[in-house]
Coordinates of N, CA and C in Angstrom, one line a residue:
X30 N 7.4 -25.2 81.6 CA 8.7 -25.7 81.4 C 9.4 -26.0 82.7
X31 N 9.9 -27.2 82.8 CA 10.6 -27.6 84.1 C 12.1 -27.6 83.9
X32 N 12.6 -28.1 82.8 CA 14.0 -28.2 82.6 C 14.4 -27.6 81.2
X33 N 15.4 -26.7 81.3 CA 15.9 -26.0 80.1 C 17.3 -26.3 80.0
X34 N 17.7 -26.7 78.8 CA 19.1 -26.9 78.4 C 19.6 -25.9 77.4
X35 N 20.6 -25.1 77.8 CA 21.1 -24.0 76.9 C 22.5 -24.5 76.4
X36 N 22.6 -24.5 75.1 CA 23.9 -24.8 74.4 C 24.5 -23.5 73.9
X37 N 25.6 -23.2 74.5 CA 26.4 -22.0 74.1 C 27.6 -22.5 73.2
X38 N 27.7 -21.9 72.1 CA 28.8 -22.4 71.2 C 29.6 -21.2 70.6
X39 N 29.3 -20.0 71.0 CA 30.1 -18.8 70.5 C 31.5 -18.8 71.1
X40 N 32.4 -18.5 70.2 CA 33.8 -18.3 70.7 C 34.1 -16.9 71.2
X41 N 33.1 -16.1 71.2 CA 33.2 -14.7 71.6 C 33.0 -14.4 73.1
X42 N 32.6 -15.5 73.8 CA 32.5 -15.3 75.3 C 31.6 -14.2 75.7
X43 N 32.1 -13.3 76.5 CA 31.4 -12.2 77.1 C 30.9 -11.2 76.0
X44 N 31.5 -11.2 74.8 CA 31.1 -10.3 73.7 C 30.1 -11.0 72.8
X45 N 29.6 -12.1 73.1 CA 28.7 -12.9 72.2 C 27.3 -12.4 72.3
X46 N 26.8 -12.0 71.2 CA 25.4 -11.6 71.2 C 24.4 -12.8 71.4
X47 N 24.8 -13.9 70.8 CA 23.9 -15.1 71.0 C 23.9 -15.5 72.5
X48 N 25.0 -15.4 73.2 CA 25.0 -15.7 74.6 C 24.2 -14.7 75.4
X49 N 24.3 -13.4 75.1 CA 23.5 -12.4 75.7 C 22.0 -12.6 75.5
X50 N 21.6 -13.0 74.3 CA 20.2 -13.2 74.0 C 19.7 -14.5 74.7
X51 N 20.5 -15.5 74.8 CA 20.0 -16.7 75.5 C 19.9 -16.4 77.0
X52 N 20.8 -15.6 77.6 CA 20.7 -15.2 79.0 C 19.5 -14.4 79.2
X53 N 19.2 -13.5 78.3 CA 18.0 -12.6 78.4 C 16.7 -13.5 78.4
X54 N 16.7 -14.5 77.6 CA 15.6 -15.4 77.5 C 15.4 -16.3 78.7
X55 N 16.5 -16.9 79.2 CA 16.3 -17.9 80.3 C 16.1 -17.2 81.6
X56 N 16.6 -16.0 81.8 CA 16.4 -15.3 83.0 C 14.9 -14.9 83.3
X57 N 14.1 -15.0 82.3 CA 12.7 -14.6 82.4 C 11.9 -15.9 82.7
X58 N 12.5 -17.0 82.7 CA 11.7 -18.3 82.9 C 12.0 -18.9 84.3
X59 N 11.0 -19.4 84.8 CA 11.1 -20.1 86.1 C 11.2 -21.6 85.8
X60 N 12.5 -22.1 85.8 CA 12.7 -23.5 85.5 C 14.1 -23.8 85.9
X61 N 14.4 -25.1 85.9 CA 15.8 -25.5 86.1 C 16.6 -25.3 84.8
X62 N 17.6 -24.4 84.9 CA 18.3 -24.1 83.6 C 19.7 -24.8 83.8
X63 N 20.1 -25.6 82.8 CA 21.4 -26.1 82.7 C 22.1 -25.5 81.5
X64 N 23.3 -24.9 81.7 CA 24.0 -24.2 80.7 C 25.2 -25.1 80.3
X65 N 25.3 -25.5 79.1 CA 26.4 -26.3 78.6 C 27.2 -25.3 77.6
X66 N 28.3 -24.8 78.1 CA 29.1 -23.9 77.3 C 30.1 -24.7 76.6
X67 N 29.9 -24.9 75.3 CA 30.8 -25.8 74.5 C 32.1 -25.2 74.2
X68 N 32.3 -24.0 74.5 CA 33.7 -23.4 74.3 C 34.5 -23.4 75.6
X69 N 33.8 -23.2 76.7 CA 34.5 -23.2 78.0 C 34.8 -24.7 78.4
X70 N 34.0 -25.6 78.0 CA 34.2 -27.0 78.3 C 34.1 -27.8 77.0
X71 N 35.1 -27.7 76.1 CA 34.9 -28.3 74.8 C 34.9 -29.8 74.8
X72 N 34.1 -30.4 74.0 CA 34.1 -31.8 73.8 C 35.3 -32.3 73.0
X73 N 35.7 -33.5 73.3 CA 36.8 -34.1 72.4 C 36.3 -34.1 71.0
X74 N 37.3 -33.8 70.1 CA 37.0 -33.9 68.7 C 36.4 -35.2 68.3
X75 N 35.3 -35.2 67.5 CA 34.6 -36.4 67.1 C 35.4 -37.1 66.0
X76 N 36.0 -38.2 66.3 CA 36.9 -38.9 65.3 C 36.7 -40.4 65.4
X77 N 37.6 -41.2 64.8 CA 37.3 -42.6 64.6 C 37.1 -43.3 66.0
X78 N 37.7 -43.0 67.0 CA 37.5 -43.7 68.3 C 36.1 -43.4 68.8
X79 N 35.6 -42.2 68.6 CA 34.2 -41.8 69.0 C 33.2 -42.7 68.2
X80 N 33.4 -42.8 66.9 CA 32.5 -43.6 66.1 C 32.6 -45.1 66.5
X81 N 33.8 -45.6 66.7 CA 33.9 -47.0 67.1 C 33.3 -47.2 68.5
X82 N 33.3 -46.2 69.4 CA 32.8 -46.4 70.7 C 31.2 -46.5 70.7
X83 N 30.6 -45.9 69.7 CA 29.2 -45.8 69.7 C 28.6 -46.9 68.8
X84 N 29.4 -47.6 68.0 CA 28.9 -48.6 67.1 C 29.1 -50.0 67.5
X85 N 29.9 -50.3 68.4 CA 30.2 -51.6 68.9 C 30.6 -51.6 70.4
X86 N 30.9 -52.7 70.9 CA 31.4 -52.7 72.3 C 32.7 -52.0 72.4
X87 N 32.8 -50.9 73.2 CA 34.1 -50.2 73.2 C 35.3 -51.1 73.6
X88 N 36.4 -51.0 73.0 CA 37.5 -51.8 73.2 C 38.6 -51.2 74.0
X89 N 38.7 -49.9 74.1 CA 39.7 -49.2 74.8 C 39.1 -48.3 75.9
X90 N 40.0 -47.9 76.8 CA 39.5 -46.9 77.8 C 39.0 -45.7 77.2
X91 N 39.7 -45.2 76.2 CA 39.3 -43.9 75.5 C 37.9 -44.1 74.9
X92 N 37.7 -45.2 74.2 CA 36.4 -45.5 73.6 C 35.3 -45.6 74.7
X93 N 35.6 -46.2 75.8 CA 34.6 -46.3 76.9 C 34.3 -44.8 77.5
X94 N 35.3 -44.0 77.6 CA 35.1 -42.6 78.0 C 34.2 -41.8 77.0
X95 N 34.5 -42.0 75.8 CA 33.7 -41.3 74.7 C 32.3 -41.8 74.7
X96 N 32.1 -43.1 74.9 CA 30.7 -43.7 75.0 C 30.0 -43.1 76.2
X97 N 30.7 -43.0 77.3 CA 30.1 -42.5 78.6 C 29.7 -41.0 78.3
X98 N 30.6 -40.3 77.6 CA 30.3 -38.9 77.3 C 29.0 -38.7 76.5
X99 N 29.0 -39.5 75.4 CA 27.8 -39.5 74.5 C 26.5 -39.9 75.3
X100 N 26.6 -40.9 76.1 CA 25.4 -41.3 76.9 C 25.0 -40.1 77.9
X101 N 26.0 -39.5 78.5 CA 25.7 -38.3 79.4 C 25.0 -37.2 78.6
X102 N 25.5 -36.9 77.5 CA 24.9 -35.8 76.7 C 23.4 -36.1 76.2
X103 N 23.3 -37.4 75.9 CA 21.9 -37.8 75.4 C 21.0 -37.8 76.6
X104 N 21.4 -38.4 77.7 CA 20.5 -38.4 78.9 C 20.1 -36.9 79.3
X105 N 21.1 -36.0 79.3 CA 20.8 -34.6 79.6 C 19.8 -34.0 78.7
X106 N 19.9 -34.4 77.4 CA 18.9 -33.9 76.4 C 17.5 -34.5 76.7
X107 N 17.5 -35.8 76.9 CA 16.2 -36.5 77.1 C 15.4 -36.0 78.3
X108 N 16.1 -35.4 79.3 CA 15.4 -34.9 80.5 C 15.1 -33.4 80.4
X109 N 15.3 -32.9 79.2 CA 15.1 -31.5 78.9 C 13.7 -31.3 78.3
X110 N 13.0 -30.2 78.8 CA 11.7 -29.9 78.1 C 11.9 -28.9 77.0
X111 N 12.9 -28.0 77.2 CA 13.1 -26.9 76.2 C 14.6 -26.8 76.0
X112 N 15.0 -26.9 74.7 CA 16.4 -26.8 74.3 C 16.6 -25.4 73.7
X113 N 17.6 -24.7 74.2 CA 17.9 -23.4 73.6 C 19.3 -23.5 73.0
X114 N 19.4 -23.3 71.7 CA 20.6 -23.5 71.0 C 21.1 -22.2 70.5
X115 N 22.3 -21.8 71.0 CA 23.0 -20.6 70.4 C 23.7 -21.0 69.2
X116 N 23.3 -20.5 68.0 CA 23.9 -20.9 66.8 C 24.4 -19.7 66.0
X117 N 25.6 -19.2 66.4 CA 26.1 -18.1 65.6 C 26.6 -18.7 64.2
X118 N 26.5 -17.9 63.2 CA 27.0 -18.3 61.9 C 28.5 -18.0 61.7
X119 N 29.3 -19.0 61.5 CA 30.7 -18.7 61.2 C 31.0 -19.3 59.8
X120 N 31.3 -18.4 58.9 CA 31.6 -18.8 57.6 C 30.6 -19.8 57.0
X121 N 29.3 -19.4 57.2 CA 28.1 -20.1 56.6 C 27.8 -21.3 57.3
X122 N 28.5 -21.7 58.4 CA 28.1 -22.9 59.2 C 28.0 -22.6 60.6
X123 N 27.8 -23.7 61.4 CA 27.8 -23.6 62.9 C 29.2 -23.7 63.4
X124 N 29.4 -23.2 64.6 CA 30.7 -23.4 65.2 C 31.1 -24.9 65.3
X125 N 32.3 -25.2 65.2 CA 32.8 -26.6 65.3 C 32.4 -27.3 66.6
X126 N 32.3 -26.5 67.7 CA 31.9 -27.0 69.0 C 30.5 -27.5 69.0
X127 N 29.6 -26.8 68.3 CA 28.2 -27.2 68.2 C 28.1 -28.5 67.3
X128 N 28.8 -28.5 66.2 CA 28.8 -29.6 65.3 C 29.2 -30.9 66.0
X129 N 30.3 -30.8 66.8 CA 30.8 -31.9 67.6 C 29.7 -32.4 68.6
X130 N 29.1 -31.5 69.3 CA 28.0 -31.8 70.2 C 26.9 -32.6 69.5
X131 N 26.5 -32.2 68.3 CA 25.5 -32.9 67.5 C 26.0 -34.3 67.1
X132 N 27.3 -34.4 66.8 CA 27.8 -35.7 66.4 C 27.7 -36.7 67.6
X133 N 27.9 -36.2 68.8 CA 27.8 -37.1 70.0 C 26.4 -37.5 70.3
X134 N 25.4 -36.7 69.8 CA 24.0 -37.0 70.0 C 23.5 -38.0 69.0
X135 N 24.0 -38.1 67.8 CA 23.5 -38.9 66.7 C 23.9 -40.4 67.0
X136 N 22.9 -41.1 67.5 CA 23.2 -42.5 67.9 C 22.0 -43.4 67.4
X137 N 22.3 -44.2 66.4 CA 21.3 -45.1 65.8 C 20.8 -46.0 66.9
X138 N 19.5 -46.1 67.0 CA 18.9 -47.0 68.0 C 18.6 -46.3 69.3
X139 N 19.2 -45.1 69.5 CA 19.1 -44.3 70.8 C 18.4 -43.0 70.5
X140 N 18.9 -42.2 69.6 CA 18.3 -40.9 69.3 C 17.6 -40.9 68.0
X141 N 17.8 -41.9 67.2 CA 17.1 -42.1 65.9 C 17.2 -43.6 65.5
X142 N 16.3 -44.0 64.6 CA 16.4 -45.3 64.1 C 16.0 -45.3 62.6
X143 N 16.5 -46.3 61.9 CA 16.2 -46.4 60.5 C 14.9 -47.3 60.4
X144 N 14.0 -46.9 59.5 CA 12.8 -47.7 59.3 C 12.6 -47.9 57.8
X145 N 11.7 -48.7 57.4 CA 11.4 -48.8 55.9 C 10.9 -47.5 55.3
X146 N 10.4 -46.7 56.2 CA 9.9 -45.4 55.7 C 10.9 -44.3 55.8
X147 N 12.1 -44.6 56.2 CA 13.2 -43.6 56.4 C 13.5 -43.5 57.9
X148 N 14.5 -42.6 58.2 CA 14.9 -42.4 59.6 C 13.7 -41.8 60.4
X149 N 13.7 -42.3 61.7 CA 12.7 -41.8 62.7 C 13.4 -41.3 63.9
X150 N 13.2 -40.0 64.3 CA 13.8 -39.5 65.5 C 13.2 -40.1 66.7
X151 N 14.0 -40.3 67.8 CA 13.5 -40.9 69.0 C 13.5 -40.0 70.2
X152 N 13.9 -38.7 70.0 CA 13.9 -37.7 71.1 C 12.7 -36.9 70.8
X153 N 11.6 -37.3 71.3 CA 10.3 -36.6 71.0 C 9.8 -35.8 72.1
X154 N 8.8 -34.9 71.8 CA 8.2 -34.2 72.9 C 9.0 -33.0 73.4
X155 N 10.0 -32.6 72.7 CA 10.8 -31.4 73.1 C 10.5 -30.2 72.2
X156 N 10.7 -29.1 72.8 CA 10.7 -27.8 72.0 C 12.1 -27.3 72.0
X157 N 12.5 -26.6 70.9 CA 13.8 -26.0 70.7 C 13.6 -24.6 70.3
X158 N 14.4 -23.7 70.8 CA 14.5 -22.3 70.4 C 16.0 -22.1 69.9
X159 N 16.1 -21.8 68.7 CA 17.5 -21.6 68.1 C 17.7 -20.1 68.0
X160 N 18.7 -19.6 68.6 CA 19.1 -18.2 68.5 C 20.2 -18.1 67.5
X161 N 19.9 -17.6 66.3 CA 20.8 -17.6 65.2 C 21.3 -16.2 64.9
X162 N 22.6 -16.0 65.1 CA 23.2 -14.7 64.9 C 24.1 -14.7 63.7
X163 N 24.1 -13.6 63.0 CA 24.9 -13.5 61.8 C 25.5 -12.0 61.7
X164 N 26.6 -11.9 61.0 CA 27.2 -10.6 60.8 C 26.5 -9.9 59.6
X165 N 26.0 -10.6 58.7 CA 25.3 -10.1 57.5 C 23.8 -10.4 57.5
X166 N 23.2 -10.4 56.3 CA 21.8 -10.7 56.1 C 21.7 -12.0 55.4
X167 N 21.1 -13.0 56.1 CA 21.0 -14.4 55.5 C 19.6 -15.0 55.6
X168 N 18.8 -14.5 56.4 CA 17.4 -15.1 56.7 C 16.7 -15.2 55.3
X169 N 16.1 -16.4 55.1 CA 15.3 -16.7 53.9 C 16.1 -16.5 52.6
X170 N 17.4 -16.6 52.7 CA 18.3 -16.6 51.4 C 19.0 -17.9 51.3
X171 N 19.6 -18.1 50.1 CA 20.4 -19.3 49.9 C 21.5 -19.5 50.9
X172 N 22.0 -18.4 51.5 CA 23.1 -18.5 52.4 C 22.6 -18.8 53.8
X173 N 21.4 -19.1 54.1 CA 20.8 -19.4 55.4 C 21.1 -20.8 55.7
X174 N 22.3 -21.2 55.7 CA 22.7 -22.6 55.8 C 22.6 -23.1 57.3
X175 N 22.8 -22.3 58.2 CA 22.7 -22.7 59.6 C 21.3 -23.2 60.0
X176 N 20.3 -22.4 59.6 CA 18.9 -22.8 59.8 C 18.6 -24.2 59.2
X177 N 19.1 -24.4 58.0 CA 18.8 -25.6 57.3 C 19.5 -26.8 58.0
X178 N 20.8 -26.6 58.4 CA 21.5 -27.7 59.1 C 20.9 -28.0 60.5
X179 N 20.7 -27.0 61.3 CA 20.2 -27.2 62.6 C 18.8 -27.8 62.6
X180 N 17.9 -27.3 61.8 CA 16.5 -27.8 61.8 C 16.5 -29.2 61.2
X181 N 17.4 -29.5 60.3 CA 17.5 -30.9 59.8 C 18.0 -31.8 60.8
X182 N 19.1 -31.4 61.5 CA 19.6 -32.3 62.6 C 18.6 -32.6 63.7
X183 N 18.0 -31.5 64.2 CA 17.0 -31.6 65.3 C 15.9 -32.5 64.9
X184 N 15.4 -32.3 63.7 CA 14.3 -33.1 63.2 C 14.7 -34.5 63.0
X185 N 15.9 -34.8 62.6 CA 16.4 -36.1 62.4 C 16.4 -36.9 63.7
X186 N 16.6 -36.2 64.9 CA 16.6 -37.0 66.2 C 15.2 -36.9 66.8
X187 N 14.3 -36.2 66.2 CA 12.9 -36.2 66.7 C 12.4 -34.8 67.3
X188 N 13.2 -33.8 67.3 CA 12.8 -32.5 67.8 C 12.3 -31.7 66.6
X189 N 11.0 -31.6 66.5 CA 10.4 -31.0 65.3 C 9.7 -29.6 65.6
X190 N 9.5 -29.4 66.9 CA 8.9 -28.1 67.4 C 10.1 -27.1 67.6
X191 N 10.5 -26.5 66.5 CA 11.7 -25.7 66.5 C 11.4 -24.3 66.1
X192 N 11.8 -23.3 66.9 CA 11.6 -21.9 66.5 C 12.9 -21.2 66.4
X193 N 13.1 -20.5 65.3 CA 14.3 -19.7 65.1 C 14.1 -18.2 65.4
X194 N 15.1 -17.7 66.2 CA 15.1 -16.3 66.5 C 16.4 -15.7 65.9
X195 N 16.2 -14.8 65.0 CA 17.3 -14.2 64.2 C 17.8 -12.9 64.8
X196 N 19.1 -12.7 64.9 CA 19.7 -11.4 65.2 C 20.8 -11.3 64.1
X197 N 20.4 -10.6 63.0 CA 21.2 -10.4 61.9 C 21.9 -9.1 61.8
X198 N 22.8 -8.9 60.8 CA 23.5 -7.7 60.5 C 24.3 -7.2 61.7
X199 N 24.8 -8.1 62.5 CA 25.6 -7.7 63.6 C 27.0 -7.2 63.3
X200 N 27.4 -7.3 62.0 CA 28.6 -6.7 61.6 C 28.4 -5.5 60.7
X201 N 27.2 -4.9 60.7 CA 26.9 -3.9 59.8 C 26.6 -2.5 60.5
X202 N 27.3 -2.3 61.6 CA 27.2 -1.0 62.3 C 26.3 -1.0 63.5
X203 N 26.5 0.0 64.4 CA 25.8 0.0 65.7 C 24.3 0.2 65.5
X204 N 23.8 0.9 64.5 CA 22.4 1.1 64.4 C 21.7 -0.2 64.0
X205 N 22.4 -1.0 63.1 CA 21.8 -2.3 62.7 C 21.9 -3.3 63.8
X206 N 22.9 -3.2 64.6 CA 23.0 -4.1 65.8 C 21.9 -3.9 66.8
X207 N 21.7 -2.6 67.1 CA 20.7 -2.2 68.1 C 19.3 -2.7 67.6
X208 N 19.0 -2.4 66.3 CA 17.7 -2.8 65.7 C 17.5 -4.3 65.8
X209 N 18.6 -5.0 65.4 CA 18.5 -6.5 65.3 C 18.3 -7.1 66.7
X210 N 19.1 -6.6 67.7 CA 19.0 -7.2 69.0 C 17.6 -6.9 69.6
X211 N 17.1 -5.7 69.4 CA 15.7 -5.4 69.9 C 14.7 -6.2 69.2
X212 N 14.8 -6.5 68.0 CA 13.9 -7.4 67.3 C 14.0 -8.8 67.8
X213 N 15.2 -9.3 68.1 CA 15.3 -10.6 68.6 C 14.7 -10.7 70.0
X214 N 14.9 -9.7 70.8 CA 14.3 -9.7 72.1 C 12.8 -9.7 72.1
X215 N 12.2 -9.0 71.1 CA 10.8 -9.1 70.9 C 10.3 -10.5 70.6
X216 N 11.1 -11.1 69.7 CA 10.7 -12.5 69.3 C 10.8 -13.4 70.5
X217 N 11.8 -13.3 71.4 CA 12.0 -14.1 72.6 C 10.9 -13.8 73.6
X218 N 10.5 -12.5 73.7 CA 9.4 -12.2 74.6 C 8.1 -12.9 74.1
X219 N 7.8 -12.9 72.8 CA 6.6 -13.6 72.3 C 6.7 -15.1 72.6
X220 N 7.8 -15.7 72.5 CA 8.0 -17.1 72.8 C 7.7 -17.4 74.2
X221 N 8.2 -16.5 75.1 CA 8.0 -16.7 76.5 C 6.5 -16.6 76.9
X222 N 5.9 -15.7 76.2 CA 4.4 -15.5 76.5 C 3.6 -16.7 76.0
X223 N 4.1 -17.5 75.1 CA 3.4 -18.6 74.5 C 3.8 -19.9 75.2
X224 N 4.8 -19.9 76.1 CA 5.2 -21.1 76.8 C 4.2 -21.5 77.9

């Protein structure tokens, strides 16, 4: 792995278990690591100007800035070998910051295209590790909506080599937290050994 992009989206900052786990993971790798903390440097809310900027020739300065931002994020992703996504579950979904990031990546003709066979992702040859943290128990249950959403989005843009590392039950007492964090670290160690 030469280039690693880490997406941090937890609003808990220094108290974030997903941030701590991605730090644990990336510190063991010899690569260029870029950290994009979506809470410390939030992206503009994805709204009508952002959509207009990416679908036609931008008409306003704001639209040109939003298009430049989208292009920058896409270029950053395309030069990445390994994408590490911190995906804490908030009320059964991903943080708004991560959703907004994904919105800026989804560009027809650039990160995906429509074909007669259905959509085809254009960001190929990447591996992703998703660190999914939850307060309760959701893995392999109907409430495991974050995995479904993140894997669907990444697959849509062409990233199909995706591995999920769970740290669950983080709201269920110190014993559960310790057990879950240790299990997640073992999963990360295995991934490192396989890289």
